[in-house]
Short mmCIF file of C-alpha atoms and ligand atoms in Angstrom, two decimals:
data_model
loop_
_atom_site.label_atom_id
_atom_site.label_comp_id
_atom_site.label_asym_id
_atom_site.label_seq_id
_atom_site.Cartn_x
_atom_site.Cartn_y
_atom_site.Cartn_z
CA MET A 1 9.45 37.16 3.17
CA GLY A 2 11.00 34.34 5.03
CA LEU A 3 14.19 32.80 3.41
CA ILE A 4 13.01 29.14 3.52
CA ALA A 5 10.98 27.73 0.80
CA HIS A 6 7.43 26.79 1.48
CA ALA A 7 8.13 23.13 0.79
CA LEU A 8 10.46 22.61 3.58
CA GLU A 9 7.53 24.05 6.09
CA ARG A 10 5.86 20.49 5.33
CA VAL A 11 8.81 18.28 5.93
CA LYS A 12 10.76 17.51 9.31
CA PRO A 13 14.05 16.13 9.69
CA SER A 14 14.60 12.35 9.96
CA PRO A 15 13.45 11.57 13.80
CA THR A 16 15.43 8.45 13.59
CA MET A 17 18.75 10.22 13.00
CA ALA A 18 17.70 12.99 15.34
CA ILE A 19 17.65 10.08 18.40
CA THR A 20 20.64 8.49 16.85
CA SER A 21 22.52 11.98 17.48
CA LYS A 22 20.91 12.54 21.07
CA ALA A 23 21.85 9.11 21.95
CA ARG A 24 25.57 9.79 20.80
CA GLU A 25 25.42 13.25 22.49
CA LEU A 26 24.38 11.55 25.93
CA LYS A 27 27.19 8.88 25.24
CA ALA A 28 29.74 11.49 24.56
CA ALA A 29 28.90 13.26 27.76
CA GLY A 30 29.74 10.20 29.60
CA PHE A 31 26.08 8.74 29.91
CA ASP A 32 25.86 4.99 29.99
CA VAL A 33 23.71 4.72 27.03
CA ILE A 34 22.70 2.06 24.66
CA GLY A 35 21.71 3.08 20.94
CA LEU A 36 19.24 0.91 19.14
CA GLY A 37 17.99 3.61 16.74
CA ALA A 38 20.34 2.99 13.97
CA GLY A 39 19.23 1.77 10.67
CA GLU A 40 22.47 0.52 9.55
CA PRO A 41 24.04 -3.25 9.95
CA ASP A 42 27.23 -3.36 12.43
CA PHE A 43 29.14 -5.44 10.26
CA ASP A 44 32.11 -4.17 8.60
CA THR A 45 32.20 -3.71 4.69
CA PRO A 46 33.79 -7.02 3.60
CA ASP A 47 37.36 -6.88 2.33
CA ASN A 48 37.25 -7.64 -1.19
CA ILE A 49 34.66 -4.70 -1.96
CA LYS A 50 37.05 -2.58 0.13
CA GLN A 51 39.97 -3.90 -2.34
CA ALA A 52 37.86 -3.50 -5.68
CA ALA A 53 37.27 0.36 -4.16
CA ILE A 54 41.17 0.83 -3.54
CA ASP A 55 41.85 -0.88 -7.17
CA ALA A 56 39.56 1.47 -8.64
CA ILE A 57 41.53 4.71 -7.17
CA LYS A 58 44.75 3.46 -8.22
CA ARG A 59 43.43 2.62 -11.64
CA GLY A 60 42.28 6.47 -11.46
CA GLU A 61 38.76 5.73 -11.80
CA THR A 62 38.21 8.98 -9.86
CA LYS A 63 36.41 11.32 -12.68
CA TYR A 64 33.25 12.35 -13.45
CA THR A 65 31.00 9.09 -14.87
CA ALA A 66 27.75 8.59 -16.73
CA VAL A 67 25.32 10.32 -14.78
CA ASP A 68 22.79 7.37 -14.07
CA GLY A 69 25.97 4.64 -13.14
CA ILE A 70 29.10 3.10 -15.42
CA PRO A 71 28.04 0.47 -17.83
CA GLU A 72 29.51 -2.12 -15.57
CA LEU A 73 27.61 -1.52 -12.85
CA LYS A 74 24.56 -1.53 -15.00
CA ARG A 75 25.42 -4.73 -16.18
CA ALA A 76 26.02 -6.31 -12.45
CA ILE A 77 22.90 -4.90 -11.21
CA ALA A 78 20.99 -6.68 -14.77
CA ASN A 79 22.72 -9.98 -13.67
CA LYS A 80 21.52 -9.33 -10.11
CA PHE A 81 17.91 -9.02 -10.99
CA GLU A 82 17.76 -12.00 -13.26
CA ARG A 83 19.95 -14.09 -10.92
CA GLU A 84 18.10 -13.39 -7.70
CA ASN A 85 14.38 -12.03 -9.05
CA ARG A 86 14.04 -13.54 -12.69
CA LEU A 87 13.64 -10.15 -13.80
CA ALA A 88 15.25 -9.09 -17.34
CA TYR A 89 16.35 -5.37 -17.44
CA LYS A 90 18.39 -3.76 -20.25
CA PRO A 91 21.40 -1.41 -18.92
CA SER A 92 18.94 1.79 -20.39
CA GLU A 93 16.16 0.49 -17.83
CA ILE A 94 18.71 0.62 -14.90
CA THR A 95 19.68 3.80 -12.90
CA VAL A 96 22.06 4.13 -10.08
CA GLY A 97 22.02 7.06 -7.57
CA SER A 98 23.91 7.83 -4.52
CA GLY A 99 21.85 5.23 -2.31
CA GLY A 100 18.37 4.27 -2.33
CA LYS A 101 17.16 7.28 -1.09
CA GLN A 102 18.30 9.09 -3.90
CA VAL A 103 16.69 6.94 -6.54
CA LEU A 104 13.58 6.87 -4.38
CA TYR A 105 13.73 10.66 -4.34
CA ASN A 106 14.56 11.09 -8.12
CA ALA A 107 11.24 8.86 -8.99
CA LEU A 108 8.90 10.76 -6.81
CA VAL A 109 10.08 14.14 -7.92
CA ALA A 110 10.32 12.97 -11.16
CA THR A 111 6.67 11.62 -11.41
CA LEU A 112 4.72 13.69 -8.92
CA ASN A 113 2.62 17.17 -9.49
CA PRO A 114 0.24 18.94 -7.02
CA GLY A 115 -2.86 17.23 -6.31
CA ASP A 116 -1.34 13.85 -7.03
CA GLU A 117 -1.59 10.91 -4.41
CA VAL A 118 0.78 8.67 -3.17
CA ILE A 119 -0.58 5.30 -1.10
CA VAL A 120 1.76 4.95 1.81
CA PRO A 121 1.02 1.78 4.18
CA SER A 122 2.10 2.99 8.04
CA PRO A 123 4.05 2.17 9.83
CA TYR A 124 6.51 3.54 7.24
CA TRP A 125 9.92 4.50 6.56
CA VAL A 126 10.11 8.07 7.90
CA SER A 127 11.47 9.20 4.61
CA TYR A 128 8.56 8.11 1.98
CA PRO A 129 5.64 10.87 3.19
CA ASP A 130 8.03 13.35 3.62
CA ILE A 131 9.52 12.75 -0.22
CA VAL A 132 6.24 12.81 -1.26
CA LEU A 133 5.53 16.31 0.31
CA LEU A 134 8.95 17.37 -1.08
CA ALA A 135 7.53 16.59 -4.51
CA GLY A 136 4.32 18.61 -4.05
CA ALA A 137 2.08 15.64 -3.69
CA THR A 138 0.01 14.07 -0.92
CA PRO A 139 0.80 11.16 1.40
CA VAL A 140 -2.30 9.01 1.70
CA ILE A 141 -1.53 6.82 4.59
CA VAL A 142 -3.05 3.47 5.00
CA GLU A 143 -2.51 1.79 8.53
CA THR A 144 -2.01 -1.60 9.13
CA LYS A 145 -2.23 -3.57 12.20
CA LEU A 146 -0.17 -5.74 14.64
CA GLU A 147 -2.74 -8.50 14.23
CA ASP A 148 -2.33 -8.26 10.39
CA GLY A 149 1.38 -8.87 10.77
CA PHE A 150 1.77 -5.01 9.79
CA LYS A 151 0.92 -5.98 6.01
CA LEU A 152 -1.58 -3.75 3.92
CA ASN A 153 -4.38 -6.02 3.00
CA PRO A 154 -5.79 -5.93 -0.62
CA LYS A 155 -9.00 -4.35 1.05
CA ASN A 156 -7.59 -1.35 2.13
CA LEU A 157 -5.36 -1.11 -0.71
CA ALA A 158 -8.55 -0.55 -2.77
CA ALA A 159 -10.39 1.75 -0.58
CA ALA A 160 -7.56 4.12 -0.79
CA ILE A 161 -6.90 4.18 -4.28
CA THR A 162 -8.35 7.32 -6.32
CA PRO A 163 -8.37 8.60 -9.75
CA ARG A 164 -5.55 10.97 -8.50
CA THR A 165 -3.26 8.11 -7.27
CA ARG A 166 0.17 7.76 -8.90
CA TRP A 167 2.24 5.15 -6.77
CA LEU A 168 2.26 2.80 -4.04
CA ILE A 169 4.78 2.55 -1.87
CA PHE A 170 5.49 -0.75 -1.00
CA ASN A 171 8.38 -1.93 1.13
CA SER A 172 9.37 -5.43 1.84
CA PRO A 173 10.81 -6.70 4.15
CA SER A 174 9.68 -3.52 6.00
CA ASN A 175 11.56 -0.77 7.93
CA PRO A 176 10.44 -0.39 10.84
CA THR A 177 8.41 -3.64 11.26
CA GLY A 178 10.60 -6.31 9.73
CA ALA A 179 7.17 -7.67 8.02
CA ALA A 180 7.86 -9.78 4.88
CA TYR A 181 5.24 -10.48 2.22
CA THR A 182 4.65 -13.85 0.85
CA PRO A 183 4.38 -14.18 -2.98
CA ASP A 184 0.60 -14.66 -2.14
CA GLU A 185 0.40 -11.75 -0.24
CA ILE A 186 2.22 -9.82 -2.80
CA LYS A 187 -0.14 -11.24 -5.54
CA ALA A 188 -3.49 -10.07 -3.32
CA LEU A 189 -2.07 -6.70 -3.69
CA THR A 190 -0.86 -6.70 -7.72
CA ASP A 191 -4.50 -8.18 -8.40
CA VAL A 192 -6.15 -4.78 -6.96
CA LEU A 193 -3.36 -2.82 -8.95
CA LEU A 194 -4.38 -4.34 -12.27
CA LYS A 195 -7.74 -2.96 -12.10
CA HIS A 196 -6.09 0.37 -11.99
CA GLU A 197 -3.81 1.25 -14.55
CA GLN A 198 -2.96 5.03 -13.32
CA VAL A 199 -1.17 3.41 -10.34
CA TRP A 200 2.78 2.79 -10.34
CA VAL A 201 4.35 0.70 -7.82
CA LEU A 202 7.75 1.69 -6.25
CA SER A 203 9.05 -1.66 -4.72
CA ASP A 204 11.72 -0.87 -2.13
CA ASP A 205 13.72 -4.12 -1.86
CA ILE A 206 16.84 -2.76 0.10
CA TYR A 207 16.22 -5.62 3.20
CA GLU A 208 15.65 -8.40 0.40
CA HIS A 209 18.64 -10.46 1.53
CA LEU A 210 17.68 -10.08 5.62
CA VAL A 211 15.14 -12.67 6.08
CA TYR A 212 14.87 -15.92 8.47
CA ASP A 213 13.48 -19.00 8.91
CA GLY A 214 13.93 -20.05 5.27
CA PHE A 215 11.82 -17.15 4.22
CA THR A 216 11.70 -16.75 0.45
CA PHE A 217 12.01 -13.15 -0.71
CA ALA A 218 9.70 -11.79 -3.64
CA THR A 219 8.98 -8.83 -5.34
CA PRO A 220 5.81 -7.31 -7.40
CA ALA A 221 7.53 -7.26 -10.63
CA GLU A 222 8.46 -10.66 -10.32
CA VAL A 223 5.15 -11.91 -8.81
CA GLU A 224 2.86 -10.06 -11.46
CA PRO A 225 4.94 -9.58 -14.87
CA LYS A 226 2.00 -7.65 -15.81
CA LEU A 227 2.92 -4.97 -13.63
CA LYS A 228 6.62 -4.56 -14.60
CA GLY A 229 5.47 -1.72 -17.03
CA ARG A 230 4.46 0.38 -14.15
CA THR A 231 6.99 -0.96 -11.76
CA LEU A 232 10.04 0.55 -10.13
CA THR A 233 12.07 -2.14 -8.29
CA MET A 234 14.30 -0.08 -6.07
CA ASN A 235 17.50 -1.71 -4.51
CA GLY A 236 20.84 -1.04 -3.15
CA VAL A 237 24.22 -2.18 -1.56
CA SER A 238 23.70 -0.04 1.88
CA LYS A 239 22.15 -2.81 3.70
CA ALA A 240 22.81 -6.50 2.15
CA TYR A 241 26.68 -5.60 2.04
CA SER A 242 26.95 -2.98 4.89
CA MET A 243 27.64 -0.21 2.67
CA THR A 244 25.78 2.32 4.28
CA GLY A 245 28.74 5.12 4.02
CA TRP A 246 29.33 4.22 0.24
CA ARG A 247 25.89 5.60 -0.90
CA ILE A 248 24.89 3.41 -3.90
CA GLY A 249 21.68 2.56 -4.53
CA TYR A 250 19.66 1.33 -7.78
CA GLY A 251 16.25 1.39 -9.85
CA ALA A 252 14.79 -0.42 -12.53
CA GLY A 253 11.72 0.06 -14.19
CA PRO A 254 10.19 1.38 -17.63
CA GLU A 255 13.00 3.57 -19.52
CA PRO A 256 10.81 6.91 -19.56
CA LEU A 257 11.11 6.95 -16.19
CA ILE A 258 14.84 5.89 -15.76
CA LYS A 259 15.30 8.62 -18.40
CA ALA A 260 13.44 11.09 -16.67
CA ILE A 261 15.51 10.31 -13.27
CA ALA A 262 18.63 10.80 -15.07
CA THR A 263 17.60 14.23 -16.21
CA LEU A 264 16.67 15.24 -12.65
CA GLN A 265 20.33 13.93 -11.22
CA SER A 266 21.98 15.28 -14.18
CA GLN A 267 21.17 18.95 -12.39
CA SER A 268 21.11 18.01 -9.06
CA THR A 269 24.20 15.29 -7.81
CA SER A 270 25.36 14.13 -11.12
CA ASN A 271 26.95 10.76 -11.03
CA PRO A 272 27.11 8.72 -7.68
CA CYS A 273 30.74 8.51 -6.19
CA SER A 274 32.96 6.78 -8.90
CA ILE A 275 35.00 4.64 -6.47
CA SER A 276 31.69 3.41 -4.81
CA GLN A 277 30.47 2.32 -8.10
CA TRP A 278 33.40 0.04 -8.44
CA ALA A 279 32.84 -1.04 -5.05
CA ALA A 280 29.32 -1.92 -5.79
CA VAL A 281 30.28 -4.11 -8.70
CA GLU A 282 32.49 -6.15 -6.78
CA ALA A 283 29.45 -6.43 -4.05
CA LEU A 284 27.11 -7.64 -6.57
CA ASP A 285 29.39 -9.80 -8.82
CA GLY A 286 31.72 -10.96 -6.09
CA PRO A 287 31.13 -14.10 -3.59
CA GLN A 288 27.97 -13.83 -1.63
CA ASN A 289 28.63 -16.65 0.98
CA PHE A 290 29.13 -14.12 3.93
CA LEU A 291 25.48 -13.24 3.72
CA LYS A 292 24.77 -16.83 5.20
CA ASP A 293 26.70 -15.63 8.53
CA TRP A 294 25.26 -12.30 8.59
CA VAL A 295 21.83 -13.38 8.38
CA GLU A 296 22.37 -16.42 11.06
CA SER A 297 23.67 -13.75 13.12
CA PHE A 298 20.74 -11.24 12.72
CA GLN A 299 18.25 -14.15 12.94
CA GLY A 300 19.66 -14.97 16.74
CA ARG A 301 19.46 -11.42 17.58
CA ARG A 302 16.20 -11.65 16.32
CA ASP A 303 14.99 -14.30 18.53
CA LEU A 304 16.67 -13.28 21.78
CA VAL A 305 14.97 -9.68 21.25
CA VAL A 306 11.57 -10.99 21.13
CA SER A 307 11.82 -13.48 23.74
CA MET A 308 13.50 -11.08 26.33
CA LEU A 309 10.71 -8.23 24.70
CA ASN A 310 7.82 -10.64 25.62
CA GLN A 311 8.90 -11.13 29.17
CA ALA A 312 9.03 -7.42 30.10
CA LYS A 313 5.43 -6.42 31.59
CA GLY A 314 3.26 -4.55 29.11
CA ILE A 315 5.24 -4.95 25.83
CA ASP A 316 3.87 -7.31 23.08
CA CYS A 317 6.49 -8.28 20.45
CA PRO A 318 5.70 -9.87 17.37
CA THR A 319 8.21 -12.10 15.21
CA PRO A 320 9.38 -10.50 11.95
CA GLU A 321 10.15 -12.15 9.00
CA GLY A 322 12.93 -9.99 8.02
CA ALA A 323 15.07 -6.82 8.34
CA PHE A 324 17.35 -5.99 11.56
CA TYR A 325 13.95 -4.08 13.32
CA VAL A 326 11.46 -5.11 15.90
CA TYR A 327 8.33 -3.13 16.28
CA PRO A 328 6.76 -3.92 19.46
CA SER A 329 3.87 -2.67 21.02
CA CYS A 330 4.34 -0.37 24.50
CA ALA A 331 0.08 -0.10 25.02
CA GLY A 332 0.37 -2.09 28.02
CA LEU A 333 2.90 1.03 29.24
CA ILE A 334 0.59 3.75 28.79
CA GLY A 335 -0.99 5.45 31.65
CA LYS A 336 1.39 4.09 33.96
CA ALA A 337 4.00 6.33 35.87
CA THR A 338 7.74 6.18 36.09
CA PRO A 339 9.32 5.79 39.64
CA LYS A 340 10.33 9.78 38.78
CA GLY A 341 6.65 10.17 38.53
CA LYS A 342 6.56 11.08 34.92
CA THR A 343 3.31 9.55 33.23
CA ILE A 344 3.76 7.41 30.21
CA GLY A 345 1.01 9.09 27.89
CA ASN A 346 2.54 7.84 24.62
CA ASP A 347 5.14 6.04 22.74
CA GLU A 348 7.23 9.31 22.69
CA ASP A 349 6.92 9.30 26.28
CA VAL A 350 8.13 5.80 26.54
CA ALA A 351 11.02 6.37 24.47
CA THR A 352 12.02 9.65 26.48
CA ALA A 353 11.91 7.99 29.87
CA LEU A 354 13.56 4.74 28.74
CA LEU A 355 16.86 7.00 27.34
CA GLU A 356 16.65 9.19 30.24
CA GLU A 357 16.11 6.30 32.95
CA GLU A 358 17.53 3.58 31.33
CA GLY A 359 20.15 4.83 28.81
CA VAL A 360 18.32 2.97 25.89
CA ALA A 361 17.67 4.63 22.64
CA VAL A 362 14.65 3.43 20.62
CA VAL A 363 12.63 5.54 18.32
CA HIS A 364 8.94 6.12 18.87
CA GLY A 365 6.25 4.48 16.81
CA ALA A 366 4.68 7.76 16.03
CA ALA A 367 7.58 8.91 13.72
CA PHE A 368 6.36 5.99 11.94
CA GLY A 369 2.80 6.67 11.69
CA LEU A 370 1.76 4.00 13.73
CA SER A 371 1.16 4.17 17.79
CA PRO A 372 1.44 2.87 20.32
CA PHE A 373 4.65 1.27 19.35
CA PHE A 374 8.37 1.57 19.26
CA ARG A 375 11.07 0.51 17.10
CA ILE A 376 14.56 -1.52 17.72
CA SER A 377 17.44 -1.79 15.67
CA TYR A 378 19.05 -5.03 16.58
CA ALA A 379 22.03 -4.71 14.19
CA THR A 380 24.34 -4.51 16.98
CA GLY A 381 26.36 -7.84 19.32
CA LEU A 382 23.87 -10.17 21.25
CA ALA A 383 25.47 -8.90 24.86
CA THR A 384 24.39 -5.39 24.08
CA LEU A 385 21.07 -6.52 23.21
CA GLU A 386 20.67 -8.77 26.32
CA GLU A 387 22.01 -5.40 28.58
CA ALA A 388 19.40 -3.74 26.52
CA CYS A 389 16.59 -6.12 27.04
CA ARG A 390 17.36 -6.31 30.69
CA ARG A 391 17.06 -2.65 31.10
CA ILE A 392 14.14 -2.43 29.15
CA GLN A 393 12.50 -5.29 31.30
CA ARG A 394 13.41 -3.71 34.33
CA PHE A 395 11.93 -0.33 33.34
CA CYS A 396 8.81 -2.02 32.69
CA ALA A 397 8.74 -4.15 35.63
CA ASN A 398 9.18 -0.34 37.83
CA LEU A 399 6.40 1.38 36.34
CA SER A 400 3.16 1.92 38.41
C1 PLP B 1 13.19 0.92 3.88
C2 PLP B 1 14.38 1.87 3.38
N1 PLP B 1 14.56 2.07 2.25
C3 PLP B 1 15.61 3.13 1.99
C4 PLP B 1 16.67 3.26 2.51
C5 PLP B 1 17.75 3.65 1.67
O1 PLP B 1 19.20 3.40 1.96
P1 PLP B 1 20.25 4.10 0.99
O2 PLP B 1 19.81 5.22 0.81
O3 PLP B 1 21.40 3.75 1.98
O4 PLP B 1 20.34 3.11 -0.26
C6 PLP B 1 16.69 2.61 3.76
C7 PLP B 1 17.28 3.25 4.89
O5 PLP B 1 17.44 3.44 6.18
C8 PLP B 1 15.49 2.03 4.38
O6 PLP B 1 15.39 1.74 5.64
#
């Protein structure tokens, strides 16, 4: 009998991390590689947040804390929901984990049984289907289309629901497409869900603050209060405060769910890092004005990348509303050959050839469940992005 559990046979390691480490290896070996695979902002964590962590260490906040978060952080999270989302949650309805990923993992493992189904619109963040599989349930993938702005439409949602559906995973703005839903678009989906009491909503709002052109963010529990009793609203400090390494995420929802998550967490990681929790209090309670500059900077990068990619032969790049990703179609490259004689059969071939021939690391769409596309993360400086897009344009022009 093999050592590794059957559950792991169904799960793949994160392909985005794989491409990032391949690009890093090539770079370390002396190749001129531009990595556009990473899912994290390039900005430094703001100084006031770092200082709050230093102060916490000096005060001796270095011991175990309550499993699912210190009261001060739960209060800051409750205030954040009230202030930014007009949602009222009690501390007992809030859980804090080591990253949004742990909150999501805990919520799914705490609620799913074999045979249960979870609706995951594609393209999806790579971890959703694999966590569902780890929890022993079945991901039901519902494809979206570029023509629909990569947004789930209510008809397709209704068609995917069965008596076994337990969750809809909803992610706006989205990784990997950057698509963000308007309140009306959310309402059209929540109207469908109101008719199916067995379905809960897991709303992954981690890119909430990264929206452009004056777009107004909304979340399902806010748009349809009747669904609040079966919604877990998940968020975190990773993306908005450039704190990916600190590992703090949180979720808010009905007490029995929050309690179950705490039980699971108490037998796995226990509390998230005490120091990071104090830093997160400062992130949420402290000044938010730096965000405006970050958003402006991201919007400029997005505009540059979209415009340059649309000048590349065979690429069609829509303009996303948020996050720091674009998800262009590379349908126009399929069937062509590179100068080295390699035929491009799919989007993975595009990503491999781009890395090998032009030193640009992107992630192929198949990893996110929708081909033929690729994802570019534009969380890097303008000059680097310009050079990367120039290389992509050259790569496309040289195909025959
Ligand atoms: C859509 C989405 N949700 C959740 C996360 C998890 O973030 P973290 O665990 O750092 O809070 C990520 C990170 O890449 C993401 O892209």
